[in-house]
């Protein structure tokens, strides 16, 4: 996902009957009650406080409230769209937080560098992967980065870049041993610290089965379509990759029956045929789709009717 790093920095601290008819009905009713109990209230009465029909992701700086109020859920950038008018219309607003990287232009970069938290350069985004295991990073998140992000008034947090530190452990398990575990603990700690906030995790498939109980939404990027940022060329996601993503989403839902899965695909706005196909596939999986371009600086209000 397109990284957002220019966050405000205040430096603040803080889911045959020998039975007669009467007995049969009693048994059926009892089984139904047990089923409802086992699967939770979401399945019992079809209610889920996290359920949304539409969502969007907008990282632009222009006021797009008129377009954004059409959605049930919006992911926004720090110092971007003002969430207040959206929330007045019942839109759930989440703010972007990078948990695994610091951009070179970030107000937190100098501090992270001084603390020795930067361990690998990501040339694709001009950013640095942080050592998520370090207590200093957690302290920055809880005392500065997250409080600063929430200042404008949001309903929750959108977690990005978790894949970056996890990828380091996968490629160098000796040096970065414990990174996955620390990532899981970080999500758990954020949930404990902010019990009422809505939390959404982007990818992080290696840990999603363990973190699913602590988040409300899972975002899958590139379920059907992707775009090359440099050339703008669109390509289909392979059937193998699709199956992998769906399998991971299913495992997460098994850990949290109330988890709502969102999908984000990248398609040029004028390619309505592909957009229709993307929406249809995502909805067939039970996911909530949105289509945009990689920069996420526009709001795509086109969505085919279910």
mmCIF file of C-alpha atoms in Angstrom:
data_model
loop_
_atom_site.group_PDB
_atom_site.id
_atom_site.type_symbol
_atom_site.label_atom_id
_atom_site.label_comp_id
_atom_site.label_asym_id
_atom_site.label_seq_id
_atom_site.Cartn_x
_atom_site.Cartn_y
_atom_site.Cartn_z
ATOM 1 C CA UNK A 1 0.000 0.000 0.000
ATOM 2 C CA UNK A 2 1.078 3.555 -0.693
ATOM 3 C CA UNK A 3 2.938 4.642 2.423
ATOM 4 C CA UNK A 4 1.851 7.681 4.420
ATOM 5 C CA UNK A 5 4.578 9.074 6.616
ATOM 6 C CA UNK A 6 4.097 12.811 7.040
ATOM 7 C CA UNK A 7 2.320 12.533 10.353
ATOM 8 C CA UNK A 8 1.961 15.403 12.767
ATOM 9 C CA UNK A 9 4.584 15.373 15.501
ATOM 10 C CA UNK A 10 3.939 17.184 18.752
ATOM 11 C CA UNK A 11 6.390 15.205 20.876
ATOM 12 C CA UNK A 12 3.587 14.606 23.370
ATOM 13 C CA UNK A 13 3.911 11.858 26.028
ATOM 14 C CA UNK A 14 1.156 10.250 26.652
ATOM 15 C CA UNK A 15 -17.662 -13.301 15.323
ATOM 16 C CA UNK A 16 -37.719 -42.102 12.886
ATOM 17 C CA UNK A 17 -39.190 -40.935 14.685
ATOM 18 C CA UNK A 18 -40.506 -42.049 17.884
ATOM 19 C CA UNK A 19 -40.398 -38.367 18.834
ATOM 20 C CA UNK A 20 -43.716 -36.602 18.960
ATOM 21 C CA UNK A 21 -44.108 -33.185 17.385
ATOM 22 C CA UNK A 22 -43.661 -31.319 20.645
ATOM 23 C CA UNK A 23 -40.420 -33.096 21.527
ATOM 24 C CA UNK A 24 -39.097 -32.571 18.030
ATOM 25 C CA UNK A 25 -39.698 -28.839 18.231
ATOM 26 C CA UNK A 26 -38.039 -28.735 21.641
ATOM 27 C CA UNK A 27 -34.966 -30.538 20.334
ATOM 28 C CA UNK A 28 -34.719 -28.271 17.287
ATOM 29 C CA UNK A 29 -35.034 -25.185 19.448
ATOM 30 C CA UNK A 30 -32.344 -26.456 21.822
ATOM 31 C CA UNK A 31 -29.982 -27.222 18.945
ATOM 32 C CA UNK A 32 -30.604 -23.765 17.508
ATOM 33 C CA UNK A 33 -29.743 -22.136 20.805
ATOM 34 C CA UNK A 34 -26.550 -24.136 21.088
ATOM 35 C CA UNK A 35 -25.596 -23.230 17.525
ATOM 36 C CA UNK A 36 -26.170 -19.551 18.235
ATOM 37 C CA UNK A 37 -24.037 -19.810 21.327
ATOM 38 C CA UNK A 38 -21.218 -21.555 19.514
ATOM 39 C CA UNK A 39 -21.082 -19.175 16.592
ATOM 40 C CA UNK A 40 -21.785 -15.988 18.478
ATOM 41 C CA UNK A 41 -24.295 -13.219 18.191
ATOM 42 C CA UNK A 42 -23.124 -12.259 14.706
ATOM 43 C CA UNK A 43 -24.480 -15.490 13.291
ATOM 44 C CA UNK A 44 -27.383 -15.755 15.707
ATOM 45 C CA UNK A 45 -29.128 -12.564 14.694
ATOM 46 C CA UNK A 46 -27.054 -11.345 11.747
ATOM 47 C CA UNK A 47 -25.682 -8.380 13.692
ATOM 48 C CA UNK A 48 -22.087 -7.277 13.600
ATOM 49 C CA UNK A 49 -21.059 -3.829 14.765
ATOM 50 C CA UNK A 50 -18.122 -3.950 12.329
ATOM 51 C CA UNK A 51 -20.240 -4.734 9.278
ATOM 52 C CA UNK A 52 -20.002 -2.257 6.421
ATOM 53 C CA UNK A 53 -21.278 -2.373 2.847
ATOM 54 C CA UNK A 54 -18.829 0.157 1.415
ATOM 55 C CA UNK A 55 -15.418 1.545 2.287
ATOM 56 C CA UNK A 56 -12.724 3.710 0.774
ATOM 57 C CA UNK A 57 -9.117 4.741 1.241
ATOM 58 C CA UNK A 58 -8.173 8.360 0.596
ATOM 59 C CA UNK A 59 -4.747 9.851 1.345
ATOM 60 C CA UNK A 60 -5.219 13.157 -0.452
ATOM 61 C CA UNK A 61 -5.108 16.604 1.106
ATOM 62 C CA UNK A 62 -8.126 18.130 -0.630
ATOM 63 C CA UNK A 63 -11.514 18.213 1.052
ATOM 64 C CA UNK A 64 -13.508 15.350 -0.467
ATOM 65 C CA UNK A 65 -16.203 15.160 2.206
ATOM 66 C CA UNK A 66 -19.010 15.294 -0.356
ATOM 67 C CA UNK A 67 -17.691 12.106 -1.980
ATOM 68 C CA UNK A 68 -16.527 10.374 1.185
ATOM 69 C CA UNK A 69 -19.859 10.609 3.031
ATOM 70 C CA UNK A 70 -21.193 8.014 0.565
ATOM 71 C CA UNK A 71 -19.116 5.342 2.289
ATOM 72 C CA UNK A 72 -19.577 3.452 5.555
ATOM 73 C CA UNK A 73 -15.867 3.375 6.378
ATOM 74 C CA UNK A 74 -12.970 5.601 5.360
ATOM 75 C CA UNK A 75 -9.219 5.232 5.851
ATOM 76 C CA UNK A 76 -7.553 8.642 5.892
ATOM 77 C CA UNK A 77 -4.102 10.163 6.204
ATOM 78 C CA UNK A 78 -2.887 12.220 9.135
ATOM 79 C CA UNK A 79 -3.330 15.920 8.291
ATOM 80 C CA UNK A 80 -5.408 14.932 5.258
ATOM 81 C CA UNK A 81 -9.185 14.904 5.037
ATOM 82 C CA UNK A 82 -10.898 16.340 8.101
ATOM 83 C CA UNK A 83 -12.814 13.403 9.653
ATOM 84 C CA UNK A 84 -15.335 15.570 11.534
ATOM 85 C CA UNK A 85 -17.885 16.115 8.712
ATOM 86 C CA UNK A 86 -17.668 12.451 7.757
ATOM 87 C CA UNK A 87 -18.311 11.238 11.283
ATOM 88 C CA UNK A 88 -21.345 13.519 11.496
ATOM 89 C CA UNK A 89 -22.773 11.528 8.582
ATOM 90 C CA UNK A 90 -22.056 8.212 10.310
ATOM 91 C CA UNK A 91 -18.854 7.356 8.438
ATOM 92 C CA UNK A 92 -16.356 5.350 10.510
ATOM 93 C CA UNK A 93 -13.018 7.089 10.101
ATOM 94 C CA UNK A 94 -9.664 5.374 10.576
ATOM 95 C CA UNK A 95 -6.301 7.113 10.483
ATOM 96 C CA UNK A 96 -3.166 5.685 8.889
ATOM 97 C CA UNK A 97 -0.333 4.554 11.170
ATOM 98 C CA UNK A 98 2.892 2.965 9.950
ATOM 99 C CA UNK A 99 3.943 0.284 12.433
ATOM 100 C CA UNK A 100 6.945 -1.109 10.603
ATOM 101 C CA UNK A 101 8.608 1.721 8.679
ATOM 102 C CA UNK A 102 9.650 5.363 9.018
ATOM 103 C CA UNK A 103 9.872 7.537 5.945
ATOM 104 C CA UNK A 104 12.927 9.697 5.377
ATOM 105 C CA UNK A 105 10.659 12.792 5.485
ATOM 106 C CA UNK A 106 8.848 11.718 8.641
ATOM 107 C CA UNK A 107 9.018 14.004 11.691
ATOM 108 C CA UNK A 108 9.956 10.868 13.638
ATOM 109 C CA UNK A 109 12.887 9.919 11.419
ATOM 110 C CA UNK A 110 15.643 11.762 13.301
ATOM 111 C CA UNK A 111 14.559 10.334 16.644
ATOM 112 C CA UNK A 112 14.301 6.795 15.275
ATOM 113 C CA UNK A 113 17.737 7.107 13.699
ATOM 114 C CA UNK A 114 19.278 8.416 16.898
ATOM 115 C CA UNK A 115 17.833 5.465 18.820
ATOM 116 C CA UNK A 116 19.258 3.011 16.293
ATOM 117 C CA UNK A 117 15.830 1.716 15.293
ATOM 118 C CA UNK A 118 16.375 1.885 11.541
ATOM 119 C CA UNK A 119 17.665 -1.417 10.202
ATOM 120 C CA UNK A 120 16.931 -1.639 6.468
ATOM 121 C CA UNK A 121 16.334 0.888 3.702
ATOM 122 C CA UNK A 122 13.282 0.430 1.478
ATOM 123 C CA UNK A 123 14.200 2.107 -1.800
ATOM 124 C CA UNK A 124 10.700 1.609 -3.217
ATOM 125 C CA UNK A 125 9.277 4.105 -0.734
ATOM 126 C CA UNK A 126 12.375 6.025 0.456
ATOM 127 C CA UNK A 127 11.720 4.695 3.937
ATOM 128 C CA UNK A 128 13.435 2.652 6.641
ATOM 129 C CA UNK A 129 12.229 -0.560 8.224
ATOM 130 C CA UNK A 130 12.353 -0.369 12.016
ATOM 131 C CA UNK A 131 13.281 -3.024 14.542
ATOM 132 C CA UNK A 132 9.790 -3.599 15.868
ATOM 133 C CA UNK A 133 11.184 -5.677 18.752
ATOM 134 C CA UNK A 134 12.747 -2.654 20.440
ATOM 135 C CA UNK A 135 11.007 -1.114 23.434
ATOM 136 C CA UNK A 136 12.033 2.350 22.213
ATOM 137 C CA UNK A 137 9.907 1.915 19.090
ATOM 138 C CA UNK A 138 6.911 0.844 21.131
ATOM 139 C CA UNK A 139 7.416 3.860 23.367
ATOM 140 C CA UNK A 140 7.454 6.172 20.330
ATOM 141 C CA UNK A 141 4.267 4.597 19.017
ATOM 142 C CA UNK A 142 2.337 4.864 22.264
ATOM 143 C CA UNK A 143 3.622 8.240 23.415
ATOM 144 C CA UNK A 144 3.978 10.117 20.142
ATOM 145 C CA UNK A 145 2.996 8.542 16.831
ATOM 146 C CA UNK A 146 -0.420 7.109 17.713
ATOM 147 C CA UNK A 147 -1.557 10.013 19.960
ATOM 148 C CA UNK A 148 -0.449 12.499 17.281
ATOM 149 C CA UNK A 149 -2.370 10.573 14.615
ATOM 150 C CA UNK A 150 -5.557 10.511 16.679
ATOM 151 C CA UNK A 151 -5.616 14.210 17.540
ATOM 152 C CA UNK A 152 -7.981 15.265 14.753
ATOM 153 C CA UNK A 153 -10.620 12.855 16.059
ATOM 154 C CA UNK A 154 -10.963 9.389 14.552
ATOM 155 C CA UNK A 155 -12.856 6.186 15.296
ATOM 156 C CA UNK A 156 -9.804 3.999 14.959
ATOM 157 C CA UNK A 157 -6.431 3.103 13.499
ATOM 158 C CA UNK A 158 -5.317 1.585 10.220
ATOM 159 C CA UNK A 159 -2.065 -0.387 10.581
ATOM 160 C CA UNK A 160 0.298 -0.503 7.609
ATOM 161 C CA UNK A 161 3.849 -1.789 6.858
ATOM 162 C CA UNK A 162 3.767 -4.749 9.259
ATOM 163 C CA UNK A 163 4.976 -6.913 6.381
ATOM 164 C CA UNK A 164 8.331 -5.125 6.316
ATOM 165 C CA UNK A 165 9.808 -6.194 9.683
ATOM 166 C CA UNK A 166 8.182 -9.625 9.374
ATOM 167 C CA UNK A 167 9.902 -10.054 6.012
ATOM 168 C CA UNK A 168 13.239 -9.402 7.697
ATOM 169 C CA UNK A 169 12.777 -12.355 10.043
ATOM 170 C CA UNK A 170 11.788 -14.557 7.110
ATOM 171 C CA UNK A 171 15.005 -13.733 5.247
ATOM 172 C CA UNK A 172 17.324 -13.593 8.259
ATOM 173 C CA UNK A 173 15.756 -15.636 11.086
ATOM 174 C CA UNK A 174 18.866 -15.585 13.251
ATOM 175 C CA UNK A 175 19.375 -11.825 13.311
ATOM 176 C CA UNK A 176 15.694 -10.914 13.539
ATOM 177 C CA UNK A 177 14.422 -13.783 15.647
ATOM 178 C CA UNK A 178 11.278 -12.838 17.573
ATOM 179 C CA UNK A 179 10.082 -10.169 15.140
ATOM 180 C CA UNK A 180 6.811 -11.970 14.366
ATOM 181 C CA UNK A 181 6.144 -12.508 18.052
ATOM 182 C CA UNK A 182 6.850 -8.855 18.801
ATOM 183 C CA UNK A 183 4.491 -7.790 16.010
ATOM 184 C CA UNK A 184 1.695 -9.872 17.518
ATOM 185 C CA UNK A 185 2.374 -8.483 20.978
ATOM 186 C CA UNK A 186 2.326 -4.947 19.606
ATOM 187 C CA UNK A 187 -1.170 -5.418 18.144
ATOM 188 C CA UNK A 188 -2.353 -6.951 21.417
ATOM 189 C CA UNK A 189 -0.909 -4.045 23.386
ATOM 190 C CA UNK A 190 -2.556 -1.478 21.128
ATOM 191 C CA UNK A 191 -5.907 -3.213 21.606
ATOM 192 C CA UNK A 192 -5.376 -3.254 25.366
ATOM 193 C CA UNK A 193 -4.393 0.415 25.400
ATOM 194 C CA UNK A 194 -7.249 1.468 23.104
ATOM 195 C CA UNK A 195 -10.092 -0.991 23.852
ATOM 196 C CA UNK A 196 -12.787 1.128 22.168
ATOM 197 C CA UNK A 197 -10.984 2.043 18.968
ATOM 198 C CA UNK A 198 -11.694 0.331 15.655
ATOM 199 C CA UNK A 199 -8.542 -1.429 14.446
ATOM 200 C CA UNK A 200 -7.740 -2.513 10.890
ATOM 201 C CA UNK A 201 -4.677 -4.539 9.880
ATOM 202 C CA UNK A 202 -3.291 -4.389 6.354
ATOM 203 C CA UNK A 203 -1.875 -7.760 5.301
ATOM 204 C CA UNK A 204 0.633 -9.270 7.778
ATOM 205 C CA UNK A 205 -0.566 -12.726 6.768
ATOM 206 C CA UNK A 206 2.114 -14.543 8.753
ATOM 207 C CA UNK A 207 0.542 -13.302 11.972
ATOM 208 C CA UNK A 208 -3.082 -12.597 11.088
ATOM 209 C CA UNK A 209 -4.422 -15.799 12.659
ATOM 210 C CA UNK A 210 -2.858 -14.663 15.939
ATOM 211 C CA UNK A 211 -3.819 -10.985 15.676
ATOM 212 C CA UNK A 212 -7.339 -11.452 14.280
ATOM 213 C CA UNK A 213 -8.967 -11.621 17.753
ATOM 214 C CA UNK A 214 -7.634 -8.114 18.455
ATOM 215 C CA UNK A 215 -8.621 -6.320 15.240
ATOM 216 C CA UNK A 216 -11.948 -5.500 13.612
ATOM 217 C CA UNK A 217 -10.955 -5.415 9.960
ATOM 218 C CA UNK A 218 -8.399 -7.120 7.706
ATOM 219 C CA UNK A 219 -7.394 -5.465 4.452
ATOM 220 C CA UNK A 220 -6.291 -7.561 1.486
ATOM 221 C CA UNK A 221 -4.435 -5.561 -1.129
ATOM 222 C CA UNK A 222 -4.343 -6.799 -4.691
ATOM 223 C CA UNK A 223 -6.980 -9.514 -4.560
ATOM 224 C CA UNK A 224 -7.693 -9.307 -8.289
ATOM 225 C CA UNK A 225 -5.788 -6.445 -9.869
ATOM 226 C CA UNK A 226 -2.555 -4.508 -9.370
ATOM 227 C CA UNK A 227 -0.825 -1.579 -11.049
ATOM 228 C CA UNK A 228 2.802 -0.690 -11.594
ATOM 229 C CA UNK A 229 3.337 2.675 -9.916
ATOM 230 C CA UNK A 230 6.007 3.846 -12.368
ATOM 231 C CA UNK A 231 4.272 2.865 -15.624
ATOM 232 C CA UNK A 232 0.617 2.749 -14.585
ATOM 233 C CA UNK A 233 0.316 -0.670 -16.207
ATOM 234 C CA UNK A 234 -2.456 -2.851 -14.793
ATOM 235 C CA UNK A 235 -2.163 -6.625 -14.416
ATOM 236 C CA UNK A 236 -4.357 -9.433 -13.115
ATOM 237 C CA UNK A 237 -3.443 -11.186 -9.883
ATOM 238 C CA UNK A 238 -2.689 -14.876 -10.510
ATOM 239 C CA UNK A 239 -5.142 -17.568 -9.448
ATOM 240 C CA UNK A 240 -2.476 -18.993 -7.121
ATOM 241 C CA UNK A 241 -1.982 -15.663 -5.359
ATOM 242 C CA UNK A 242 -5.738 -15.176 -5.101
ATOM 243 C CA UNK A 243 -6.141 -18.574 -3.484
ATOM 244 C CA UNK A 244 -3.377 -17.764 -1.001
ATOM 245 C CA UNK A 245 -5.067 -14.504 0.006
ATOM 246 C CA UNK A 246 -8.494 -16.111 0.372
ATOM 247 C CA UNK A 247 -7.045 -18.946 2.454
ATOM 248 C CA UNK A 248 -5.364 -16.467 4.784
ATOM 249 C CA UNK A 249 -8.584 -14.495 5.136
ATOM 250 C CA UNK A 250 -10.487 -17.679 5.973
ATOM 251 C CA UNK A 251 -7.971 -18.577 8.679
ATOM 252 C CA UNK A 252 -8.326 -15.107 10.185
ATOM 253 C CA UNK A 253 -12.118 -15.354 10.245
ATOM 254 C CA UNK A 254 -11.844 -18.673 12.079
ATOM 255 C CA UNK A 255 -9.975 -16.788 14.799
ATOM 256 C CA UNK A 256 -12.464 -13.916 14.880
ATOM 257 C CA UNK A 257 -16.006 -14.533 13.622
ATOM 258 C CA UNK A 258 -16.723 -10.781 13.718
ATOM 259 C CA UNK A 259 -13.765 -9.925 11.491
ATOM 260 C CA UNK A 260 -14.708 -8.010 8.351
ATOM 261 C CA UNK A 261 -12.419 -8.496 5.344
ATOM 262 C CA UNK A 262 -11.866 -5.532 3.039
ATOM 263 C CA UNK A 263 -10.256 -5.724 -0.392
ATOM 264 C CA UNK A 264 -8.350 -3.002 -2.221
ATOM 265 C CA UNK A 265 -7.547 -3.386 -5.906
ATOM 266 C CA UNK A 266 -5.768 -0.987 -8.227
ATOM 267 C CA UNK A 267 -7.465 -0.247 -11.549
ATOM 268 C CA UNK A 268 -7.569 2.913 -13.715
ATOM 269 C CA UNK A 269 -10.822 4.723 -12.985
ATOM 270 C CA UNK A 270 -11.911 4.616 -16.640
ATOM 271 C CA UNK A 271 -11.671 0.806 -16.817
ATOM 272 C CA UNK A 272 -15.212 0.102 -15.616
ATOM 273 C CA UNK A 273 -15.240 -3.418 -17.054
ATOM 274 C CA UNK A 274 -12.345 -4.505 -14.861
ATOM 275 C CA UNK A 275 -13.741 -2.648 -11.859
ATOM 276 C CA UNK A 276 -17.038 -4.523 -12.257
ATOM 277 C CA UNK A 277 -15.160 -7.827 -12.349
ATOM 278 C CA UNK A 278 -13.089 -6.913 -9.295
ATOM 279 C CA UNK A 279 -16.152 -5.997 -7.248
ATOM 280 C CA UNK A 280 -17.990 -9.152 -8.295
ATOM 281 C CA UNK A 281 -15.127 -11.445 -7.298
ATOM 282 C CA UNK A 282 -14.542 -9.770 -3.945
ATOM 283 C CA UNK A 283 -18.215 -9.817 -3.016
ATOM 284 C CA UNK A 284 -18.441 -13.521 -3.905
ATOM 285 C CA UNK A 285 -15.832 -14.160 -1.219
ATOM 286 C CA UNK A 286 -17.883 -12.206 1.309
ATOM 287 C CA UNK A 287 -15.409 -9.304 1.284
ATOM 288 C CA UNK A 288 -16.068 -5.561 1.017
ATOM 289 C CA UNK A 289 -14.326 -4.162 -2.093
ATOM 290 C CA UNK A 290 -12.884 -0.809 -3.070
ATOM 291 C CA UNK A 291 -10.957 0.141 -6.202
ATOM 292 C CA UNK A 292 -8.508 3.012 -6.570
ATOM 293 C CA UNK A 293 -5.102 3.850 -8.026
ATOM 294 C CA UNK A 294 -1.833 3.221 -6.120
ATOM 295 C CA UNK A 295 -1.384 6.827 -4.991
ATOM 296 C CA UNK A 296 -4.808 6.786 -3.290
ATOM 297 C CA UNK A 297 -5.082 10.544 -3.797
ATOM 298 C CA UNK A 298 -8.514 10.381 -5.433
ATOM 299 C CA UNK A 299 -11.899 9.102 -4.326
ATOM 300 C CA UNK A 300 -13.497 6.552 -6.624
ATOM 301 C CA UNK A 301 -17.247 6.830 -6.153
ATOM 302 C CA UNK A 302 -18.043 4.335 -8.911
ATOM 303 C CA UNK A 303 -19.188 0.967 -7.553
ATOM 304 C CA UNK A 304 -21.321 -1.577 -9.405
ATOM 305 C CA UNK A 305 -24.616 -2.435 -7.740
ATOM 306 C CA UNK A 306 -24.448 -5.759 -5.847
#
